[in-house]
XYZ file of C-alpha atoms in Angstrom:
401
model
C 59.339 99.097 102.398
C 58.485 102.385 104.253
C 61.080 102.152 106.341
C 63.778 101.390 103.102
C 61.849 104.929 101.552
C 62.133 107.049 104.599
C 66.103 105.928 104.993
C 66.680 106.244 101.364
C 64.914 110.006 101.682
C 66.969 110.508 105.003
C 70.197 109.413 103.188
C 69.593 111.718 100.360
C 68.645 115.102 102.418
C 71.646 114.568 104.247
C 74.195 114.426 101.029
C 72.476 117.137 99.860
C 71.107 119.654 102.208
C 74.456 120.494 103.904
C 78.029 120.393 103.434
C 78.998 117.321 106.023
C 82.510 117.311 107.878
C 83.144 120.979 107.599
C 86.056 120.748 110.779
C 87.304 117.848 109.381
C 88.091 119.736 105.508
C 89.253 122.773 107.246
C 91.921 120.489 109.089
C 92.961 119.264 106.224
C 92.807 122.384 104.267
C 94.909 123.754 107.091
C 97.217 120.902 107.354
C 98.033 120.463 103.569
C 98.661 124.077 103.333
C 100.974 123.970 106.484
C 103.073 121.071 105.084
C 103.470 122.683 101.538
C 104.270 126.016 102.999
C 106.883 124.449 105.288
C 108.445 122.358 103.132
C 108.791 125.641 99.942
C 110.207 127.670 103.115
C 112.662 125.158 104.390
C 113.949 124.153 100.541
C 113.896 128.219 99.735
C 118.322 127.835 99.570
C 118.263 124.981 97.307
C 114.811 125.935 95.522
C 117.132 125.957 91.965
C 118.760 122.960 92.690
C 115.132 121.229 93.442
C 113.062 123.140 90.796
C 115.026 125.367 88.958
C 117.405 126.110 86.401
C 120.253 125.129 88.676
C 118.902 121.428 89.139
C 120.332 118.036 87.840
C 116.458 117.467 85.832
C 117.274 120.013 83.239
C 114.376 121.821 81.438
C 115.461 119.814 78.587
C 115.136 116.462 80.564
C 111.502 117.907 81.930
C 110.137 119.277 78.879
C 110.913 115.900 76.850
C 109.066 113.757 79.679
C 106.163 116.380 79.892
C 105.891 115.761 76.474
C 105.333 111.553 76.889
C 102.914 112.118 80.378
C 101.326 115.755 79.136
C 101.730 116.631 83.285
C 100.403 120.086 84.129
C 103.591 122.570 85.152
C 103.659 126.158 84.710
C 107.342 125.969 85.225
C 107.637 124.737 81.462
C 105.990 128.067 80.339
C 109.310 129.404 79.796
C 112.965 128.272 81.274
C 113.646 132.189 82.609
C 115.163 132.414 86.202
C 112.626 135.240 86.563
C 109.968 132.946 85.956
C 110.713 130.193 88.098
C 111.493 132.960 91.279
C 107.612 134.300 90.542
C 106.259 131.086 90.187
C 107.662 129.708 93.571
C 106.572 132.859 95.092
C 103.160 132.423 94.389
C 103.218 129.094 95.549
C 104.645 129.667 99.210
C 101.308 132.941 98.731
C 99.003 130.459 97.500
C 99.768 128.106 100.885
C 99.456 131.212 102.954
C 95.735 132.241 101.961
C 94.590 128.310 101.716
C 95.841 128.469 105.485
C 94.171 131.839 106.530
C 91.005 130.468 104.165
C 90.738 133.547 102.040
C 88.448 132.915 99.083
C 89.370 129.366 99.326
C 87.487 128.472 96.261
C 90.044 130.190 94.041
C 92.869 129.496 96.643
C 92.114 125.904 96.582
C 93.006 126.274 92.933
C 95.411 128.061 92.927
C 97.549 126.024 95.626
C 96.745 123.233 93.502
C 98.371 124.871 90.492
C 101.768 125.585 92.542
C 101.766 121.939 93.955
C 101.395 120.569 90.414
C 103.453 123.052 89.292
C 106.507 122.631 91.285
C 106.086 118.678 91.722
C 105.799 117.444 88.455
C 108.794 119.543 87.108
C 111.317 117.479 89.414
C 109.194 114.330 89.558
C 112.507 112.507 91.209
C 111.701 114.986 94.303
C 110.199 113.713 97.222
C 109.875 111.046 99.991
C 106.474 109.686 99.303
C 104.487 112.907 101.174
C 104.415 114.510 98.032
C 102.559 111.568 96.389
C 100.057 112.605 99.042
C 99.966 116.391 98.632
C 99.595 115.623 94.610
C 96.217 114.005 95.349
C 94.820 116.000 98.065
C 95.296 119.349 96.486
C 92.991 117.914 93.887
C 90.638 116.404 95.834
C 90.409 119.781 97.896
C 89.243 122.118 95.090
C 85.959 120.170 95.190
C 85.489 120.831 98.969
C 83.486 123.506 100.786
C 86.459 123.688 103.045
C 86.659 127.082 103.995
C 82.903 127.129 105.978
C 84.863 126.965 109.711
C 88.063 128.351 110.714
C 88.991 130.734 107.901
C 88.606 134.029 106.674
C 85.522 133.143 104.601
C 83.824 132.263 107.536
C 84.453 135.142 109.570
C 83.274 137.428 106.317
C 80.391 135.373 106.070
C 79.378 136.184 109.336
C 80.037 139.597 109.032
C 77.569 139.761 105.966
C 75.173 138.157 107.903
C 75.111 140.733 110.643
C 74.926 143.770 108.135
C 71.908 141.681 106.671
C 70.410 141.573 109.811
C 71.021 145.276 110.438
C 69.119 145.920 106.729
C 72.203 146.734 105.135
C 72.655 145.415 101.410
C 75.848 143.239 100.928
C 77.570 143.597 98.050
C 81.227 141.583 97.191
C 83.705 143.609 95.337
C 86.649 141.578 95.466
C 85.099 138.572 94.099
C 83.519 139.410 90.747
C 87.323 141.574 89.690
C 89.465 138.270 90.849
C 87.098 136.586 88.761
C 87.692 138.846 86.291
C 91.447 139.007 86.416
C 91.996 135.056 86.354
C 89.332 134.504 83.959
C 91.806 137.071 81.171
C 94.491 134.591 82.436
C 92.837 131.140 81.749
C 91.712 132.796 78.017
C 95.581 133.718 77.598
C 97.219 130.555 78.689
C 94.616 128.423 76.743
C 94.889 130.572 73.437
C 98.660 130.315 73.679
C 98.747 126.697 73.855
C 100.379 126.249 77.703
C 97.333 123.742 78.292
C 97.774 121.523 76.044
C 98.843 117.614 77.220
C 96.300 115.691 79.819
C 93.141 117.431 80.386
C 92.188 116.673 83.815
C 93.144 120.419 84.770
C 92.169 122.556 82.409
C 88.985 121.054 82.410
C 89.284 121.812 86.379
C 90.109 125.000 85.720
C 87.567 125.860 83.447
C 84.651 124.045 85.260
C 85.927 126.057 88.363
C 85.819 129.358 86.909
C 82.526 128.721 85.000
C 81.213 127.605 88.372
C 81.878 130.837 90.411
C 80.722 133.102 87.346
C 77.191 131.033 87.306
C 77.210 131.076 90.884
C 77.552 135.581 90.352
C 75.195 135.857 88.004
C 72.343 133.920 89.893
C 73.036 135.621 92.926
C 72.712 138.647 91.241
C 69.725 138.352 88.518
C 67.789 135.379 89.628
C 64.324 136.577 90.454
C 63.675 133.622 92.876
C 65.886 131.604 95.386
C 65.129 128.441 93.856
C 68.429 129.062 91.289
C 70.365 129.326 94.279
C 69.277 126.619 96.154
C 69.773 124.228 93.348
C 73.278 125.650 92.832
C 73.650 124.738 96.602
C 72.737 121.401 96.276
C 74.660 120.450 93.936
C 77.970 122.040 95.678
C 77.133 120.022 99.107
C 77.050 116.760 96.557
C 79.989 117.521 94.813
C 81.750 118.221 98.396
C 80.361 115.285 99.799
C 81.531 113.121 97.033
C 84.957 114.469 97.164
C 85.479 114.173 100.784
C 84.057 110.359 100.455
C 87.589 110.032 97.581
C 89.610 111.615 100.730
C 88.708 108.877 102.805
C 88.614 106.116 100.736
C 92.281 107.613 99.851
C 93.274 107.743 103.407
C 92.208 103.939 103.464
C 93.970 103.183 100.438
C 96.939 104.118 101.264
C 97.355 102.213 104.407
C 95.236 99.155 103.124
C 97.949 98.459 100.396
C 100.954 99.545 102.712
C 99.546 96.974 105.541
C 99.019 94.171 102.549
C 102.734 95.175 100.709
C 104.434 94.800 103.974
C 103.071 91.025 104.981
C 104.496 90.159 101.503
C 107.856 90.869 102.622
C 110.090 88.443 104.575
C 111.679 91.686 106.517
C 108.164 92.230 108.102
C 107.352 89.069 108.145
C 110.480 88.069 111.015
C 110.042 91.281 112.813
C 112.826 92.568 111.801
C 111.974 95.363 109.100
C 111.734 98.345 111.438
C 115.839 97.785 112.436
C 117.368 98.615 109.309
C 115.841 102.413 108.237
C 116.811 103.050 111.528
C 120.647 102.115 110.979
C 120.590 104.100 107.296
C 122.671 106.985 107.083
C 120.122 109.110 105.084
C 117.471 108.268 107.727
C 119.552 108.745 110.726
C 119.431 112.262 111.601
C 119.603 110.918 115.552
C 122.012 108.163 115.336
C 122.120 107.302 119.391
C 117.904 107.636 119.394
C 117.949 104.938 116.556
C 120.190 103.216 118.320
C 118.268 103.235 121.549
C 115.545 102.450 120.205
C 116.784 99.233 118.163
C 118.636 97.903 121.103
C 115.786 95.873 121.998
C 114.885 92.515 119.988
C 111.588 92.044 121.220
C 111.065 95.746 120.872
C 111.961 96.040 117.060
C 109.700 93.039 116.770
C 106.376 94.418 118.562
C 106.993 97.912 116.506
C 107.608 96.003 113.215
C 103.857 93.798 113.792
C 102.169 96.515 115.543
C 102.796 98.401 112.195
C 101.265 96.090 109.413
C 98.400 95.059 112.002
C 97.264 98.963 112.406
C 97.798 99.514 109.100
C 95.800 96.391 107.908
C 93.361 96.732 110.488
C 92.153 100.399 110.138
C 89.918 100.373 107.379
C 88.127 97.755 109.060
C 87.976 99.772 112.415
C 85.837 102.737 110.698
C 82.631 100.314 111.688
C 83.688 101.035 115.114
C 84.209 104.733 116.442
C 85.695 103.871 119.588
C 88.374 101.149 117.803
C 88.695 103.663 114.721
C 89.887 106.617 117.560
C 92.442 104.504 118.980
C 93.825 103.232 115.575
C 93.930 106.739 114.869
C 95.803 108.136 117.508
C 98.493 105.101 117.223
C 99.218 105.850 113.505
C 99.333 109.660 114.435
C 102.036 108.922 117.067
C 103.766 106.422 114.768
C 103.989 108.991 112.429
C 104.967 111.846 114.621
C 107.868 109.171 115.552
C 108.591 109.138 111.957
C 109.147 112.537 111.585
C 111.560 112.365 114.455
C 113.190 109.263 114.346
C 113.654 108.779 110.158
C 113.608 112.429 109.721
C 110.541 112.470 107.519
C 109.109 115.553 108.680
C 106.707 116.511 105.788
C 105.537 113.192 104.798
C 104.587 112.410 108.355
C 103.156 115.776 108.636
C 100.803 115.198 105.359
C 100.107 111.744 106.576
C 98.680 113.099 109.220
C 96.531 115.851 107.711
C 95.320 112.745 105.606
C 94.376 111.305 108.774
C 92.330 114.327 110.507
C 89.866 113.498 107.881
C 88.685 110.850 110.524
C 88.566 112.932 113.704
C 85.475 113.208 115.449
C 83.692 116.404 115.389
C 83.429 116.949 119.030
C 86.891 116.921 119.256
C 87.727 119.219 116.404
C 85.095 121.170 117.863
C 86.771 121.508 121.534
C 90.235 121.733 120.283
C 88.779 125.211 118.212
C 86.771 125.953 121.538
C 90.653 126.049 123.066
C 92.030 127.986 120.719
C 89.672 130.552 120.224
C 90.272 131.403 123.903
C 93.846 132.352 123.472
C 94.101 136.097 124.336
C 94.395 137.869 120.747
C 93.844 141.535 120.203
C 90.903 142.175 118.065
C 89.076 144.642 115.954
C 86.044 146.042 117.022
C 82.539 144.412 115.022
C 81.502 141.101 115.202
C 84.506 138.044 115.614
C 82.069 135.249 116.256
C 82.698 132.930 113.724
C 79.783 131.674 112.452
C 78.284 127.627 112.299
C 78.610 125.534 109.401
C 75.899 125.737 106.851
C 73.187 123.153 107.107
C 69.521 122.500 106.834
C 69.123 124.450 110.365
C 71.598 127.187 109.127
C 71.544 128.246 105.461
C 73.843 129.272 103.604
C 72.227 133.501 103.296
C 71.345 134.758 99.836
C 73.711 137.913 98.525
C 75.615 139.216 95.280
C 78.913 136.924 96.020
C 81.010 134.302 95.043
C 81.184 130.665 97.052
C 83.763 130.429 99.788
């Protein structure tokens, strides 16, 4: 009984004392942002034929099923030209300071905005990434994911050696962006734009109520007890949310592995042959070709695919099994991009997957790159350690990263 107590007590401290899998959020942080921003840059010609006024979904056609699902869009805030050129604007901006993790509690948000934004006005637009991205820029507002690799975390180290020097830290972009998009929220809610499902206004809301509670305790609570409960209840809520990534992650192949034994294709070996031999998924006819020219090879690609696929949420309960599945559906997907010409979903597939990297890897591949010669500013460039039990999170007059 003891021993059920002290794990239960273990189990506990951990969820809550520290926000767990910081690397692993800021790949994903980085990766989602990476495929969204690549994607809005490569479309920028034929943005109003995708998303615009130009496209074959009229505003009409979007505005009547908005009004059936009640999607989120700040496209249908008006059908201007001038609108939709500001609103994809700030969506490729949005990507940009996700990626350089600048403030990436409000970023977060706001990249999630421009995804929904942008998706569900052409809903008929993708190739099955975006189902991804849709989820995960959700799921990432509710991560600490800006505590390694980001501009957050070299600020927050910064702060930390001007607290150590006896200096006071005060943040005075924080409380005016605050400001700014709180006048916003008020104006779009009084004016009826967020009206339809709830799911993010109350996100939006509960976000911006957050970082204001988050201010004021900072600044007038007379103990750190405020503070540290506030902090608790952040690592849970990031925790929690980065458990939904990865039983996402497992979802998604789980019911792709299971779909696929179902169908007689996969179930001859022959499946993989014909995307290969489609014209829209043929942007390297004579590699398709080569690589179809083999029977038994189709075949071994075709069963190697639903066993990994089937077989992966299984192989978490072994590290050493779950690294090799990994690294197989990374390289099937970086063949995917290639081959089929599926750059972006393969590239948000795999940002899925870095979810399940192990640390010590995430940790030596950062070791690598922060020795590449850069030229930098005088002051302090170590970034700092994620925040845990052994090193809090400081007390100052901020917002949360």
């Amino acid at each position: 009984m003891n021993r059920l107590a002290l794990g239960l007590s273990t189990g506990i401290a951990r969820v809550t004392e520290s926000a767990l899998g910081p690397y692993q959020t800021a790949v994903i942080r980085i990766g989602f942002a990476t495929t969204w921003l690549l994607f809005l840059l490569r479309e920028l010609p034929h943005r109003h034929e995708l998303y615009g006024p130009d496209g074959p979904w009229s505003f009409g056609l979007a505005e009547q099923l908005i009004d059936t699902n009640g999607a989120f869009t700040a496209l249908m805030w008006s059908d201007g030209r001038l609108w939709f050129e500001a609103v994809y604007a700030l969506a490729l901006v949005f990507c940009v300071l996700l990626l350089l993790g600048w403030r990436t509690r409000t970023t977060s948000v706001l990249f999630m905005v421009g995804v929904l934004s942008l998706q569900n006005r052409s809903v008929f637009m993708g190739d099955g990434g975006d189902n991804v991205l849709h989820l995960m820029c959700i799921y990432l507002v509710f991560t600490r994911c800006g505590q390694v690799w980001s501009l957050d975390a070299r600020r927050a180290g910064r702060e930390r050696a001007a607290r150590a020097r006896g200096e006071r830290v005060t943040d005075r972009v924080g409380p005016p962006l605050w400001g700014v998009f709180g006048l916003v929220l008020v104006a779009v809610t009084a004016a009826g734009r967020l009206d339809g499902d709830p799911t993010v206004p109350v996100i939006l809301w509960t976000v911006w109520l957050a970082q204001g509670v988050w201010w004021a305790v900072g600044r007038w609570a007379r103990t750190g007890q405020p503070r540290i409960l506030l902090d608790v209840v952040a690592n849970i809520v990031h925790n929690g949310a980065l458990l939904v990534i990865m039983a996402e992650a497992c979802l998604i192949y789980a019911t792709a592995g299971w779909y696929k034994i179902q169908g007689s294709r996969w179930q001859d070996g022959t499946a993989v042959y014909y995307p290969l031999h489609l014209d829209y998924f043929s942007p390297w006819p004579a590699l398709a070709d080569a690589l179809s020219a083999s029977g038994t090879m189709v075949m071994l690609v075709t069963y190697g695919t639903v066993l990994v696929q089937v077989a992966f949420p299984f192989a978490l309960f072994n590290r050493r099994v779950k690294n090799v599945l990994l690294a197989v559906m990374m390289f099937e997907h970086a063949v995917i991009a290639v081959v089929l010409g599926l750059p972006f979903f393969s590239l948000a597939m795999i940002a899925a997957d870095a979810v399940f990297l192990p640390t010590s890897f995430l940790r030596r591949l950062g070791g690598l790159a922060a020795r590449v010669p850069l030229p930098r500013r005088a002051g302090p460039a170590a970034l700092p350690e994620p925040r845990g039990p052994e090193n809090p999170e400081p007390t100052h007059v901020g917002f949360p990263s």
